[in-house]
Each structure stands twice: as structure tokens, then as C-alpha cells.
Coordinates of C-alpha atoms in Angstrom, one line a residue:
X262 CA 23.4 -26.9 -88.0
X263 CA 26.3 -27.1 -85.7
X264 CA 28.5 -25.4 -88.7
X265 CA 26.2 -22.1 -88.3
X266 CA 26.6 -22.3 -84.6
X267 CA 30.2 -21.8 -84.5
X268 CA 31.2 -20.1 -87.6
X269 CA 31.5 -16.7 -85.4
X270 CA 34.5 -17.9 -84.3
X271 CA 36.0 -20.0 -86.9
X272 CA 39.3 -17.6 -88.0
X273 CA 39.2 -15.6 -84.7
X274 CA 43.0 -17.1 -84.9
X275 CA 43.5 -15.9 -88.2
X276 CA 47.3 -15.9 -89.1
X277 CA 48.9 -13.0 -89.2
X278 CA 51.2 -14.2 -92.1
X279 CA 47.5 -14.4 -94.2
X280 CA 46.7 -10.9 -93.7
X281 CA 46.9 -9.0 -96.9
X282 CA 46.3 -6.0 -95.0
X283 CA 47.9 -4.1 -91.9
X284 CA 46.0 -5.3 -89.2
X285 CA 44.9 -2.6 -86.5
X286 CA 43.0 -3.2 -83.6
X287 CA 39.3 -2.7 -83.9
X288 CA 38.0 -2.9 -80.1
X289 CA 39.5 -2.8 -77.0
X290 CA 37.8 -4.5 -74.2
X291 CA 39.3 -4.4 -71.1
X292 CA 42.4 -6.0 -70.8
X293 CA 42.0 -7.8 -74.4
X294 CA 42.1 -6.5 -77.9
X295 CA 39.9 -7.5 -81.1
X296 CA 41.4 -6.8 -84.2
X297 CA 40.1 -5.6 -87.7
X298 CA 40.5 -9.1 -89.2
X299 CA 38.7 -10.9 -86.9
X300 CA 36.0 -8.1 -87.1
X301 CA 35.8 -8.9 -90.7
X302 CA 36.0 -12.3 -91.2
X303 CA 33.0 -12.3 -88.7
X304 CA 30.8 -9.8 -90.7
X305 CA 31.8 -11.8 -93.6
X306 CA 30.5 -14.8 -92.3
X307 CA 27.3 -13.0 -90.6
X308 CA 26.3 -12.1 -94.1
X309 CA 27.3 -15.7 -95.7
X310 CA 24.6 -17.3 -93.2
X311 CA 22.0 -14.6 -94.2
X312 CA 22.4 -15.2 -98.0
X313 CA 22.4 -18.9 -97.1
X314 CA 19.4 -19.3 -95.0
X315 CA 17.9 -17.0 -98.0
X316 CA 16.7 -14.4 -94.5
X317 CA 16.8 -10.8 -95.5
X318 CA 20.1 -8.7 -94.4
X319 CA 19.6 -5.8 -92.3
X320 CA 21.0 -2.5 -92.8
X321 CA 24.9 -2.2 -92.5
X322 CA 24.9 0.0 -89.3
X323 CA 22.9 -2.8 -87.9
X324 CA 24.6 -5.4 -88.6
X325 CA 27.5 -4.1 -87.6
X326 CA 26.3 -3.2 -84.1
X327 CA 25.0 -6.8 -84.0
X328 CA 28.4 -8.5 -84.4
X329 CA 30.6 -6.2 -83.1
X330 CA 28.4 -6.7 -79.1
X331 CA 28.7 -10.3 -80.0
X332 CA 32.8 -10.2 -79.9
X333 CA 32.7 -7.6 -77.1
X334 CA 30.7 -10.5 -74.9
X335 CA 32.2 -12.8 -76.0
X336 CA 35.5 -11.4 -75.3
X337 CA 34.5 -10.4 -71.7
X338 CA 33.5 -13.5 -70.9
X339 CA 37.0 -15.7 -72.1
X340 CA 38.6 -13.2 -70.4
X341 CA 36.2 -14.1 -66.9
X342 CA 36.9 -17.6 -67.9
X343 CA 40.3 -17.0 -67.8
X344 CA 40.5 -15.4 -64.6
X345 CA 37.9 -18.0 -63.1
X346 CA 40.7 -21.0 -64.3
X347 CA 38.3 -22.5 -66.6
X348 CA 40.3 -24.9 -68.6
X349 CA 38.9 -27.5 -71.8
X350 CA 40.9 -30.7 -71.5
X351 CA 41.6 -32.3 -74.7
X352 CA 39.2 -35.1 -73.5
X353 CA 36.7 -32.8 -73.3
X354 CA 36.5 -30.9 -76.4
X355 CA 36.9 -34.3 -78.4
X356 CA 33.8 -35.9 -76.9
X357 CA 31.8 -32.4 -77.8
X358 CA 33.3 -32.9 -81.4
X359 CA 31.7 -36.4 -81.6
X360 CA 28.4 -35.3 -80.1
X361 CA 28.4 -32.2 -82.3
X362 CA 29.5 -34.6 -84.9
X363 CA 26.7 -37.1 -84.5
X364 CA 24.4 -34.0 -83.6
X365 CA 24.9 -33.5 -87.9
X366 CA 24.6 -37.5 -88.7
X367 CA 28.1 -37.7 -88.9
X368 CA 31.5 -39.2 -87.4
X369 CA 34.2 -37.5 -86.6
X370 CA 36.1 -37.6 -89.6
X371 CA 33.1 -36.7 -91.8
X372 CA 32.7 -33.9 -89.9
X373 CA 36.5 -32.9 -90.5
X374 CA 36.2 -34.2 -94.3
X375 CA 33.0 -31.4 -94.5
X376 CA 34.6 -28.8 -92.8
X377 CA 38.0 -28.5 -95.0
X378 CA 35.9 -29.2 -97.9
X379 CA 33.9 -25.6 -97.4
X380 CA 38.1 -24.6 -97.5
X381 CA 37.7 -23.7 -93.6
X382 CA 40.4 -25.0 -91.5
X383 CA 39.5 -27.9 -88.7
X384 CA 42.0 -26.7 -86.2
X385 CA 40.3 -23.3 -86.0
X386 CA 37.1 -25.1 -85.5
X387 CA 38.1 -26.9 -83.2
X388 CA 39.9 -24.1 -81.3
X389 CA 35.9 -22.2 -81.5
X390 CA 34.5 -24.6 -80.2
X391 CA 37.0 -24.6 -77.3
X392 CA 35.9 -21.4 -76.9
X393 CA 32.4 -21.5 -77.1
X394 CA 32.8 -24.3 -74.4
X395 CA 34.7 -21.4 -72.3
X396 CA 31.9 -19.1 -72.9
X397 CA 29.1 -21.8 -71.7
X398 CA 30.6 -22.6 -68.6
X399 CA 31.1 -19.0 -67.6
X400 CA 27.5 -18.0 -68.2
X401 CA 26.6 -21.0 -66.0
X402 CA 28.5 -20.0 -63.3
X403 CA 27.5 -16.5 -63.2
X404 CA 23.8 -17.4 -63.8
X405 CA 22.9 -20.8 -61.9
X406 CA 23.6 -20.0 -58.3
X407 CA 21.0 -16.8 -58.7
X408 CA 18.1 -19.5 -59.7
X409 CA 15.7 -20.6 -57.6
X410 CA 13.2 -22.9 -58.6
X411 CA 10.5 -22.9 -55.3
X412 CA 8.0 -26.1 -54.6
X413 CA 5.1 -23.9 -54.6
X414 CA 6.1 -22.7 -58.0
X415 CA 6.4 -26.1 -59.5
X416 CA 3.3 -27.2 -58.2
X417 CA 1.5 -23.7 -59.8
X418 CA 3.0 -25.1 -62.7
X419 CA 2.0 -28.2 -62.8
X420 CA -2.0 -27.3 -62.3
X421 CA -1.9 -25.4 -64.8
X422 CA -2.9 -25.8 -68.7
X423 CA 0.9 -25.6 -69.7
X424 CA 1.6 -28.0 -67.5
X425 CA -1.2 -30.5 -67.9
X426 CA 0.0 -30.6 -71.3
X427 CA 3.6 -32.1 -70.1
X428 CA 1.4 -35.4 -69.0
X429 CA 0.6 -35.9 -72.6
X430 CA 1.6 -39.0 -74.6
X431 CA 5.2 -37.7 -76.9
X432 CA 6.0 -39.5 -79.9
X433 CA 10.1 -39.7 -80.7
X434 CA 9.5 -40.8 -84.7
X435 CA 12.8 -41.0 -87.2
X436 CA 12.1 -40.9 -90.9
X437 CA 13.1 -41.5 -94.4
X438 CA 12.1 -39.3 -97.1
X439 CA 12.5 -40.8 -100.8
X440 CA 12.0 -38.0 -103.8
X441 CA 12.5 -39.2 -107.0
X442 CA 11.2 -38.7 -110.4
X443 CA 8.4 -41.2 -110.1
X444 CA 5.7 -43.0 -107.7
X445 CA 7.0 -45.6 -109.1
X446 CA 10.7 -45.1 -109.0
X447 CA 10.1 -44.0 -105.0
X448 CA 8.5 -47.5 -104.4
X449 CA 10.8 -49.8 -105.6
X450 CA 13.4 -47.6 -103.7
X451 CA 10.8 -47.8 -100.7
X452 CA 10.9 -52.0 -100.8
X453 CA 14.5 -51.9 -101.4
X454 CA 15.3 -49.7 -98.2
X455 CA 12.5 -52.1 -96.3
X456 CA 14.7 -55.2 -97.5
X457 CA 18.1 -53.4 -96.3
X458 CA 16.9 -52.4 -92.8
X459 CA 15.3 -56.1 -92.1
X460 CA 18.6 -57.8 -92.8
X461 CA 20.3 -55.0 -90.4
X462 CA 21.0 -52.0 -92.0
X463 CA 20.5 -49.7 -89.5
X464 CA 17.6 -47.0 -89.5
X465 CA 19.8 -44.2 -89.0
X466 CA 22.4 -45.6 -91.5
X467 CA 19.6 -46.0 -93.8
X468 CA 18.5 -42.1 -93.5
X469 CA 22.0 -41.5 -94.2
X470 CA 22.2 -43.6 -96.9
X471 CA 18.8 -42.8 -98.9
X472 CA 17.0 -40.0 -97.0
X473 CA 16.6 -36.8 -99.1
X474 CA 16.5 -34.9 -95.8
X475 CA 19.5 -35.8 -94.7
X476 CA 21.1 -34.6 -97.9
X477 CA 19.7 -31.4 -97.6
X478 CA 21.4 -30.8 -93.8
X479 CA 18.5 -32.6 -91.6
X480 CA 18.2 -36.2 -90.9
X481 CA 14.4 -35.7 -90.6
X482 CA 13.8 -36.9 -86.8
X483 CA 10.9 -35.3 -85.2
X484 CA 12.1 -35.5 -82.1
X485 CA 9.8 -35.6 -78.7
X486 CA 6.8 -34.5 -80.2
X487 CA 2.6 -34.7 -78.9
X488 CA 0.2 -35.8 -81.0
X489 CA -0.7 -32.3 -82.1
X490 CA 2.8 -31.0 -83.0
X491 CA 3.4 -34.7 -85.3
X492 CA 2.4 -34.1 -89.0
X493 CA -1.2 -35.0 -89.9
X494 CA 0.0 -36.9 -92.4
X495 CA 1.6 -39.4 -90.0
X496 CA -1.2 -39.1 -86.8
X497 CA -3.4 -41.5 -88.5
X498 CA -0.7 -43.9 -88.3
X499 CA 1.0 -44.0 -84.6
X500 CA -1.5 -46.6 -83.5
X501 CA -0.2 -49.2 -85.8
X502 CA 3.0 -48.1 -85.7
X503 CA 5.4 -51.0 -83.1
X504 CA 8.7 -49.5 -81.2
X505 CA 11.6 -49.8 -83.6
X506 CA 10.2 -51.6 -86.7
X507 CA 9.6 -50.0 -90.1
X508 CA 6.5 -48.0 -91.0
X509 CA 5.4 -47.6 -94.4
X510 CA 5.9 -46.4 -97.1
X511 CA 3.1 -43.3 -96.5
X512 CA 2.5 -41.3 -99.5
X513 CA 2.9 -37.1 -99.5
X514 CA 3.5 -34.3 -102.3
X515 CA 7.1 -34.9 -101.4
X516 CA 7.3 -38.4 -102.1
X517 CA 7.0 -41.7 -99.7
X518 CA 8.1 -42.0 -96.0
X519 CA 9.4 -44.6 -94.3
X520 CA 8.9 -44.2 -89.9
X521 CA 10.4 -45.6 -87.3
X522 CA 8.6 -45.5 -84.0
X523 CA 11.7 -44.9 -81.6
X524 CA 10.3 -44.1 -77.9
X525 CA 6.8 -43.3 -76.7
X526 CA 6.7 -41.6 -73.0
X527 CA 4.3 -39.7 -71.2
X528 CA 1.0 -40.9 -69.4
X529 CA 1.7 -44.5 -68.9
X530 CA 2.4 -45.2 -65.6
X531 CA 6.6 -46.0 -64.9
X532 CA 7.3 -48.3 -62.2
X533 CA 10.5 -48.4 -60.8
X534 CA 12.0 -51.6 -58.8
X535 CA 14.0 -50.3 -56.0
X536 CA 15.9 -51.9 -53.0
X537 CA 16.9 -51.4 -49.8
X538 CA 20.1 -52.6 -49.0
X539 CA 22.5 -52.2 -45.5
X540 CA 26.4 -52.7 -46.1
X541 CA 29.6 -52.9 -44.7
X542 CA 32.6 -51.4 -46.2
X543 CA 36.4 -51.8 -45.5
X544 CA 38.7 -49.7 -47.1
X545 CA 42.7 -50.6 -48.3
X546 CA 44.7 -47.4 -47.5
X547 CA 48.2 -46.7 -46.6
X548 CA 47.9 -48.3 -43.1
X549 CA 45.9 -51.1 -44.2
X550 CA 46.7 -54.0 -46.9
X551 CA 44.6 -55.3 -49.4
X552 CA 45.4 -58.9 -47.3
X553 CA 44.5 -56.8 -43.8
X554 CA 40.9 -55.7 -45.5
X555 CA 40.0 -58.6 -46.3
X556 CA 40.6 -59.8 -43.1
X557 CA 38.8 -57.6 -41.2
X558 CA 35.8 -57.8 -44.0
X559 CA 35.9 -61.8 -43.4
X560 CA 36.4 -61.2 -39.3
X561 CA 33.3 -58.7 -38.8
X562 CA 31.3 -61.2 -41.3
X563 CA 31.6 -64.1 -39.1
X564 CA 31.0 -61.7 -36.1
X565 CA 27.5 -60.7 -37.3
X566 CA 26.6 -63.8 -38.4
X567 CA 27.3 -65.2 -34.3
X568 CA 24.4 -62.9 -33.2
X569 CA 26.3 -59.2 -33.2
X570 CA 24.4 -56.3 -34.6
X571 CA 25.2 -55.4 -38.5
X572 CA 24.4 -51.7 -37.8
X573 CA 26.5 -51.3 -34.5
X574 CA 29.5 -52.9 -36.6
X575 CA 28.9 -50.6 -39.6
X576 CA 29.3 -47.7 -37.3
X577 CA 32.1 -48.3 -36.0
X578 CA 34.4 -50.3 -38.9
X579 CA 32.6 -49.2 -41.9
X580 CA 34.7 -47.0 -44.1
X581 CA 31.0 -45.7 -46.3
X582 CA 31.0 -42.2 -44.4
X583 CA 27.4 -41.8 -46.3
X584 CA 26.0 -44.6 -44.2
X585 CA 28.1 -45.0 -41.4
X586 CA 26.2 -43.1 -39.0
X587 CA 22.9 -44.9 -39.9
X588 CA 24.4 -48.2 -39.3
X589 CA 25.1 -49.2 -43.0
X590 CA 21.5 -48.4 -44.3
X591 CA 21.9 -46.8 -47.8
X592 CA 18.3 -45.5 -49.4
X593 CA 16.3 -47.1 -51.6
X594 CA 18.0 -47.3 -55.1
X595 CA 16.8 -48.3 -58.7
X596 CA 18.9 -51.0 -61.2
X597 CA 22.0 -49.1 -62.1
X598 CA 23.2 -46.5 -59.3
X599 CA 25.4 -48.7 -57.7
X600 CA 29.2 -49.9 -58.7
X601 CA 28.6 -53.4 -60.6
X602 CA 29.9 -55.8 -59.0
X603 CA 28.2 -54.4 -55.8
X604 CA 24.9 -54.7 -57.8
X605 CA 25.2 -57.7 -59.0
X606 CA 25.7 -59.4 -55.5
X607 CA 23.1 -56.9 -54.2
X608 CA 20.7 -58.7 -57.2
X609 CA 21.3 -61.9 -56.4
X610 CA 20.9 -61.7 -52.5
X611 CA 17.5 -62.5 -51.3
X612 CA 15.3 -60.0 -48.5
X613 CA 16.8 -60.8 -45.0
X614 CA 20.2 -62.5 -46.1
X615 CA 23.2 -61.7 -45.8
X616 CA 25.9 -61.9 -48.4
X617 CA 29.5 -63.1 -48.4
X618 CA 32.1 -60.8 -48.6
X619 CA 33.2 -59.3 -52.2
X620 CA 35.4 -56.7 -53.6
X621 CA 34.0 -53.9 -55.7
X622 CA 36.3 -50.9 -57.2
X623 CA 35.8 -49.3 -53.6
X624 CA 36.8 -51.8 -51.2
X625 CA 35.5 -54.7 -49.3
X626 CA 32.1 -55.3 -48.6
X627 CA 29.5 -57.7 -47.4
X628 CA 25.3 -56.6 -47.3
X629 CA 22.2 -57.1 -46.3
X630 CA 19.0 -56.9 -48.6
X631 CA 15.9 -55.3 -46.4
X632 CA 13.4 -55.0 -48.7
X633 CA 12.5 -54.6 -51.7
X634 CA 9.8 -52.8 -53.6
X635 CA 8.3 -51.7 -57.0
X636 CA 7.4 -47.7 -56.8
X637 CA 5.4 -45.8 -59.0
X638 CA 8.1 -42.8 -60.2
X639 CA 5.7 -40.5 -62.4
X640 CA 5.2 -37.6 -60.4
X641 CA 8.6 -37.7 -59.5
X642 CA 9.4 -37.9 -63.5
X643 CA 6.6 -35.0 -63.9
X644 CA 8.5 -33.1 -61.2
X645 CA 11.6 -33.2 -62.8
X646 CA 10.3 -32.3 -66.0
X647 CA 8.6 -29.5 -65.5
X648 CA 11.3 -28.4 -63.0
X649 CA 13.7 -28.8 -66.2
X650 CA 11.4 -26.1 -67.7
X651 CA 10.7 -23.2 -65.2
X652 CA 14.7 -23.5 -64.8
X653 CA 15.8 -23.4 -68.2
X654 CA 13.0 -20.6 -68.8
X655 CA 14.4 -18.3 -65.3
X656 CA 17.9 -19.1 -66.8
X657 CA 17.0 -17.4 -70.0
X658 CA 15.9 -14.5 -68.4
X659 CA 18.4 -14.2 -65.8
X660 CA 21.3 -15.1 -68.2
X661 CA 20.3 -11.4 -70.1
X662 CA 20.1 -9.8 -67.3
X663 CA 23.7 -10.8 -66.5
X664 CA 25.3 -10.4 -69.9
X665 CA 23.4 -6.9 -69.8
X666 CA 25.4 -6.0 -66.4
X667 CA 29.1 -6.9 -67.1
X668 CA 28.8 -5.7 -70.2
X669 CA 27.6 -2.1 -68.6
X670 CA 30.4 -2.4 -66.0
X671 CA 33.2 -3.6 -69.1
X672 CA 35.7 -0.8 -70.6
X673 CA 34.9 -1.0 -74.6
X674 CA 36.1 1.6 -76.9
X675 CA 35.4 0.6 -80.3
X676 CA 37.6 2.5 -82.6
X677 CA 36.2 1.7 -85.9
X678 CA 32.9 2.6 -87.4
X679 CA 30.7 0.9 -89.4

């Protein structure tokens, strides 16, 4: 999957000392150059995918159009990239090798392993992807700050039949496909797999181990899916199906399934615990020691616990500029927004008292707990969601519109034919 994505770019670093050939420039594109090699190798690999994925080839002249307005954007936009300052940090680009890598079912070094062993070279993979990373980040900068995604509109969609679907139970179900040469073959296999996984074997090391989907490229998962895009075969079973146990074995033309029941979201009601806290926080800087902080932390504690006002103290010590102003009083906030240690004393303080001073990664502190309160989040949740749709589905439409006018306002002059 994530090979097809990026082979465009694989050898666009070709080495010069591996040409056969004198290499000429193909296309010139502004201030940049794309060279006959690089036009080749990415026809080549065009038409590899096509014989692979067994689709018909179009014509030559088309093909060629096709791949040769692929570099050209693609070109235009590193070249925006580099003029923005867009830069990949190392950091970067190896935690979207170990997604992309468990995107495929696979670590790291598998995915390098797999890679060399198709005799393509990792480094030039890598270096694609650094560029496709490039190319991302350009087309969201050019296209998110012409979205607008109005409250009307996401109510419109809401009511209507595509969005009443969104509030519709989803199913996330993982699976194990066994194909061998008999029934019963596939269900001692089936028993065996059952064994492994309930004395810990992993589900998803188990798909890798003895799925015969994920030896032919997909691991099998289905994914968020409703009811009516979930194979008929496995409907009949979801309501006996339990979160995380294994399901099975179900019988098909293709052999016996194992499930897995990962998630279930949609029309239950989510509840959200939330509090309200107010704080006080003191700051080490260069005119103030750690020792001098938590003095003054300990000082204005014992001060507003005489009788003076916590919120007329926070706005006038407090170092929090987010809450200063409003006397300390941060907004209501669910488990896990906060830094840790600050939660955990926030967890443990009861309504109405006050806490001790602490230390958390951003200073010293003491709080308050004002309330608390359990709040039912799903039309928030539905909000988001469907706000997640309309934008992705305006980006779409606006990101063509975009590549369509730099590419119109770019210098090409392609000096090859087809």
C-alpha cells in the first residue's frame, strides 16, 4: 500500500554514475530542471503498478501526459516548499517511517528488509517520502486558510440523510482469514490460533503470523464500518461478538474467520467527567530562584487561606497569562488535558478545597476545585465529526482548484515528447 504511494519518487536521486545513458534534461520548470532519467524511471514504475494491480494501461500519449504533470507539480511545489522554509527534521520523517511502517503490519526494519528485497534502495525511499512530506505541507498551507466551514452549514448537514447516517452504530472489526486445503485442515489451524491468542499472542501478531490476507498485502481490518457496509457473512454475528475477545471460527467459500471486535462508537451516549479548577502559578525565571518561587507559592498560600481572595491574588502574582485576568479560573477540562502532576493533585482535591502547594513541569502551583460535573459530549462529538467531513470534502475541491492555478501561472517547457 504505502510502497505504491511513493514509488513516484523512489530514484528521483538516481546516481548519475548509474546512468547508462547521457542524461539530458526533460522539463524545465521554473527555476528547477527534471531530467530524462527521472522521467523514465517514473514511467517505468507507472506501468509496473498497472501490470501489478492487473488495471488496463492507457495509451502511451496518455500516460505520458499523466506522469510527466505529476513531476511538473510536484516540482513546483518543492520548489514553494523551499522558498516557504519548509524543513523535515530527521525526527520527523522517522516517526512517518514507523507509522507508514505499521500502516503495512510491519516494523521498521521489515519495512527496510521488504524494500531492498524488491532491489529498491531504502535511502531513496526514504528521501521520497521526505519529499512527499514537503509536498503535503505545502498544499496545506496554500489550501487551509481559504476553508471555511460555517455553523449554518454544519447544522444543514447534520439534518440531513448523509448526516443522520453519521449517528449510526460503527463497527472497527480485525480478522484472520485461514485458506488451506481442507475444512478440516482450516479447523485444527482455527483451534490452534484460538489457543495462541488466549495465552497472549497478540491478535494483530496473530494476523501476521497466520492470516492469508496479510500475506497477500492486507491485514484484513475492516476498519470503522456501519452495519450495512460489514460483510453479511459477519452481521449475524456482532451481537454476540464481546470488545477484544476472539470470534469464531465463521465458515465462507474462502475458508474460516476468526474476528476480533475492537471498538464500537456511535449512538450510545458519551459522558464526559469534567472539572473546574482555579490556580495559582509562580514561575522560576532569570530574576527569580527555584528557592524564591517556592517561597512566594508557600507565602500567597498561607495568605489565602487567612481570609484573602484566591482570584485577587491570581491576578496580580499568577504567572498562567491564560487565567490571570479571570482570577485563576481555567474552563472546564476532561481527564488528560492538563500536565500530570497538576492532574493528579487536581484528582485528588475535593469541591471547595484548596490544595498545598506542588511543582509541575511549569512552575509552582497550588488550586482550587469548583466543581465538578459529568457532561454529555455527543453533539459536540457529532459536531466535530461531521465538521471533519464538509472540511476534508471543501479541501478536496479547493486543493484542485489551487494546483490548477500555480500550475497555469508556472514556466514549463517540456522538451521531450512522448
Amino acid at each position: 500500500m504505502i510502497l505504491r504511494t511513493l514509488i513516484f519518487l523512489i530514484f528521483a536521486n538516481t546516481l548519475i554514475s548509474e546512468i547508462s545513458f547521457i542524461d539530458r534534461i526533460a522539463i524545465i520548470v521554473d527555476e528547477g530542471i527534471i531530467m530524462e532519467s527521472e522521467l523514465n524511471e517514473a514511467l517505468e514504475n507507472t506501468v509496473k503498478n498497472f501490470e501489478e494491480s492487473g488495471e488496463r494501461l492507457p495509451p502511451r500519449e496518455i500516460l505520458f501526459s499523466r506522469v510527466t504533470e505529476r513531476l511538473i507539480m510536484d516540482e513546483i511545489l518543492l520548489q514553494k516548499g523551499e522558498k516557504f522554509g519548509i524543513r523535515i527534521s530527521d525526527q520527523e520523517l522517522n516517526e512517518s517511517l514507523v507509522r507508514y511502517a505499521e500502516e503495512d503490519g510491519l516494523s521498521l526494519q521489515e519495512l527496510k528488509k521488504k524494500i531492498e528485497g524488491e532491489n529498491n534502495s531504502f535511502k531513496d525511499f526514504r528521501e521520497s517520502l521526505k519529499k512527499e512530506m514537503i509536498i503535503r505541507r505545502v498544499q496545506s498551507g496554500l489550501v487551509r486558510p481559504k476553508i471555511i466551514v460555517s455553523d449554518q452549514e454544519l447544522l444543514n448537514y447534520i439534518d440531513s440523510a448523509e448526516g443522520q447516517n453519521l449517528i449510526s452504530i460503527e463497527y472497527k472489526i480485525n480478522q484472520i482469514l485461514l485458506k488451506n486445503d481442507s475444512d478440516e485442515e482450516n479447523q485444527s489451524k482455527a483451534l490452534e490460533v484460538i489457543k495462541e491468542i488466549n495465552n497472549g499472542l497478540s491478535f494483530s501478531e496473530a494476523t501476521k503470523k497466520y492470516s492469508s490476507l496479510f500475506n497477500n498485502g492486507d491485514n484484513g481490518n475492516l476498519d470503522w464500518r456501519t452495519k450495512s457496509n460489514i460483510p453479511t457473512l459477519f452481521v449475524d454475528h456482532l451481537n454476540k461478538m464481546k470488545k477484544m475477545e476472539v470470534y469464531g471460527p465463521i465458515k465462507s467459500g474462502a475458508g474460516l474467520h476468526l474476528l476480533q471486535l475492537e471498538d464500537i462508537r456511535g449512538e450510545t451516549i458519551q459522558i464526559e467527567s469534567q472539572t473546574l479548577v482555579q490556580h495559582i502559578l509562580i514561575e522560576e525565571s532569570e530574576i527569580r530562584s527555584e528557592k524564591q518561587s517556592k517561597d512566594l507559592i508557600n507565602e500567597l498560600h498561607e495568605r489565602q487561606s487567612k481570609g484573602e481572595e484566591m482570584s485577587i491574588l491570581a491576578r496580580v502574582y499568577s504567572d498562567d497569562p491564560g487565567s490571570k485576568l479571570d482570577g485563576g479560573k481555567l474552563d472546564w477540562a476532561p481527564e488528560g488535558i492538563y500536565d500530570k502532576t497538576f492532574e493528579k493533585v487536581m484528582m485528588e482535591t475535593k469541591i471547595g478545597e484548596v490544595s498545598k502547594p506542588f511543582k509541575s513541569a511549569f512552575g509552582w502551583h497550588f488550586l482550587k476545585v469548583l466543581d465538578r460535573r459529568e457532561k454529555n459530549i455527543s453533539d459536540e462529538r457529532l459536531k466535530d465529526k461531521a465538521f471533519g467531513i464538509l472540511f476534508q470534502r471543501k479541501y478536496r475541491e479547493q486543493l484542485q482548484n489551487t494546483l490548477e492555478e500555480i500550475r497555469s501561472e508556472a514556466f514549463v517547457d517540456i522538451k521531450i515528447s512522448s
